[in-house]
Structure formats: C-alpha cells, structure tokens
Coordinates of C-alpha atoms in Angstrom, one line a residue:
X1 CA 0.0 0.0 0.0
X2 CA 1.0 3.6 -0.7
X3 CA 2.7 5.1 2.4
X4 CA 1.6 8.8 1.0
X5 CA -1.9 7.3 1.0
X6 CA -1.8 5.5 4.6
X7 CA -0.9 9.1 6.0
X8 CA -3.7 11.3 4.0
X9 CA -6.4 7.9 5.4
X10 CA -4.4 8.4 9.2
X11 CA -4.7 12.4 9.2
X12 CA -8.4 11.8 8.9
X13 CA -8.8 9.1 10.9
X14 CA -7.0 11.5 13.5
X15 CA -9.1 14.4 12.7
X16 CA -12.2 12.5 13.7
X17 CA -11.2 11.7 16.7
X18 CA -13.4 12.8 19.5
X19 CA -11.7 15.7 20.8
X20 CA -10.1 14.7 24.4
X21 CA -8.6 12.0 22.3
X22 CA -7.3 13.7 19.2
X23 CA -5.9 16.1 21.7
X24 CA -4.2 13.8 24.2
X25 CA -3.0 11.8 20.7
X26 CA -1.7 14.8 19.0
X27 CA 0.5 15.9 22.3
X28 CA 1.7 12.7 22.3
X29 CA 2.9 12.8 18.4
X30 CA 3.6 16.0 18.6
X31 CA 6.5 15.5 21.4
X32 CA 7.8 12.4 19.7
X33 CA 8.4 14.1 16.6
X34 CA 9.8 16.7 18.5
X35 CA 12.6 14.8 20.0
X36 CA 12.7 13.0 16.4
X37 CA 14.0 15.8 14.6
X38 CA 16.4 16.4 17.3
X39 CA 18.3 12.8 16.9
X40 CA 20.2 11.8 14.4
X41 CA 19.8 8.0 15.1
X42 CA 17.4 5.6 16.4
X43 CA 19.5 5.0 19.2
X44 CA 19.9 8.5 20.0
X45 CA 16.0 9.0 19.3
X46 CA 15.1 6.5 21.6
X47 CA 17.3 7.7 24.3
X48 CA 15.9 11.0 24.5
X49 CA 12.3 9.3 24.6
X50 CA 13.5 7.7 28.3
X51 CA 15.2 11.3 29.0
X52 CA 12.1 13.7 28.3
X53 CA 9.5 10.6 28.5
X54 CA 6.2 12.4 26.7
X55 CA 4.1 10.0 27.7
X56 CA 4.9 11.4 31.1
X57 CA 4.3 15.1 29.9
X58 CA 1.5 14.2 28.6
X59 CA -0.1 12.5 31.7
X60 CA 1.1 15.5 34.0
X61 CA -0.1 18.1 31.2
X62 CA -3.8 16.2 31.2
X63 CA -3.6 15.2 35.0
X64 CA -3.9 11.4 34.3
X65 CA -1.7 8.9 35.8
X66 CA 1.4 7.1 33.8
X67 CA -0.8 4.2 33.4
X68 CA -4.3 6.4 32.7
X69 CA -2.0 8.0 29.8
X70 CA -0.9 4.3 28.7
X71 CA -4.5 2.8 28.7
X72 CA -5.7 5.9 26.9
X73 CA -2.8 5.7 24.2
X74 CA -3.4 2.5 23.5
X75 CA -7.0 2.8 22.8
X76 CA -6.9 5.7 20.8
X77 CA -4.2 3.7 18.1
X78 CA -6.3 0.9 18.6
X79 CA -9.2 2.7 17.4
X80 CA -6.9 4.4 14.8
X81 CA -5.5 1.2 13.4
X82 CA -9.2 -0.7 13.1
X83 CA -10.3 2.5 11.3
X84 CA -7.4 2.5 9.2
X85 CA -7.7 -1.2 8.4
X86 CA -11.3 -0.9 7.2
X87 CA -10.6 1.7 4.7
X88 CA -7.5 0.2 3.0
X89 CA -9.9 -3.2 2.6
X90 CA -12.0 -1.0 0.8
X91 CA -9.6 1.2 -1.4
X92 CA -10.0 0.3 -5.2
X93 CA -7.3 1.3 -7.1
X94 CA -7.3 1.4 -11.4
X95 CA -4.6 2.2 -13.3
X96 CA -5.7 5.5 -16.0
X97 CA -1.8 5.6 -17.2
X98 CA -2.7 4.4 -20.8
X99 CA -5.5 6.3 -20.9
X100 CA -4.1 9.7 -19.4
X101 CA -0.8 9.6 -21.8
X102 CA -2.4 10.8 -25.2
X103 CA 0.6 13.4 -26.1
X104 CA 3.7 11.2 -27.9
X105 CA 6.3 13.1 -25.4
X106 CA 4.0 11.4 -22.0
X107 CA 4.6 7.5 -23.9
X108 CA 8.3 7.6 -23.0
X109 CA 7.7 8.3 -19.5
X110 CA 7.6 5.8 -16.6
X111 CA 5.2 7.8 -14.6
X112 CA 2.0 5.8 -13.6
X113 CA -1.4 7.2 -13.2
X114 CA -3.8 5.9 -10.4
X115 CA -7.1 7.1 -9.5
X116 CA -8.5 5.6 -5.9
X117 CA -11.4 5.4 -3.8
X118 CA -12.7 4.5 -0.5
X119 CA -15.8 2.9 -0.7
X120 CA -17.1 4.0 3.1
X121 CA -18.4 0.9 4.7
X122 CA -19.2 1.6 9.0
X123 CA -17.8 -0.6 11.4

C-alpha cells in the first residue's frame, strides 16, 4: 500500500477523533516528533524518549496517571488502526496511465497514473 496514502487515510482518521482524544493523541505525536528531529539515530532518538518521556508530559499536562495515559494511548491507536484497516480493505485502485498519456512526449515516461477510492463501509 502507498505510504503517502496511509498518512492522507491516518490524518483523517486522526481528525475524527473525539476531541479529548485527538488532543491527548496529538501531544503525544507531537513531542515524539519533536525529540525526532532532534536525533540523528534511532539510538539516540530512543534515548531521549526515556530522558524527556512524553508520555509522562502528557499524563502530568492532562492530570492522568502514567498508566491512565498508557491505557488511553493505546485505545486511541487501537481505534486508529481498526479504522485505518477498514478503509485500506475498501480502497480500489485502477490504473488511468494508458488512458491519461495521449501526447507522444508522456509514452516515454515511466510515470503511472492511479485514481483511488474509499468505498465507506461503518464498522
């Protein structure tokens, strides 16, 4: 599966969230990515998870235990995964790269075309 295509399905997922959970989710991602940018390997990136712990932050910043934070996290990218699961079942993807390449100049190129859709199923 498309990675670009698992984040655009992931941001919305995310986005529809009920809020106390998009916002406890989205401090969480946005320390981690944080302390990310400021590593320049895994190891270093996951030492500065156990320095600055933002799972801890976040449990002080929403006045919820270590483990309330943990239970909380895990529920919320539980949800996020199931959600995300069901749509990718129900992409369709078709090729349009024949049909989109009607100038000569476009038949030399190795660029594919691909429309998609999400058919919305509830779950």
């Amino acid at each position: 599966m498309n990675s670009h295509l698992m984040e655009i399905i992931s941001r919305e997922i995310i986005k529809s969230l009920p809020p106390k959970q998009k916002e406890i989710y989205e401090f969480v991602v946005q320390l981690e990515d944080e302390l990310a940018q400021n590593a320049s390997t895994s190891e270093e990136f996951m030492a500065l998870l156990v320095k600055h712990s933002p799972h801890r932050q976040a449990a002080e910043h929403f006045n919820l235990s270590f483990g309330q934070l943990i239970m909380t996290m895990h529920e919320i990218e539980d949800i996020i995964n199931r959600k995300l699961e069901n749509k990718l079942r129900n992409v369709t993807w078709v090729e349009l790269t024949d049909s989109l390449r009607t100038r000569k100049k476009d038949r030399g190129n190795k660029v594919k075309y691909f429309y998609f859709s999400l058919n919305e199923r509830q779950s």
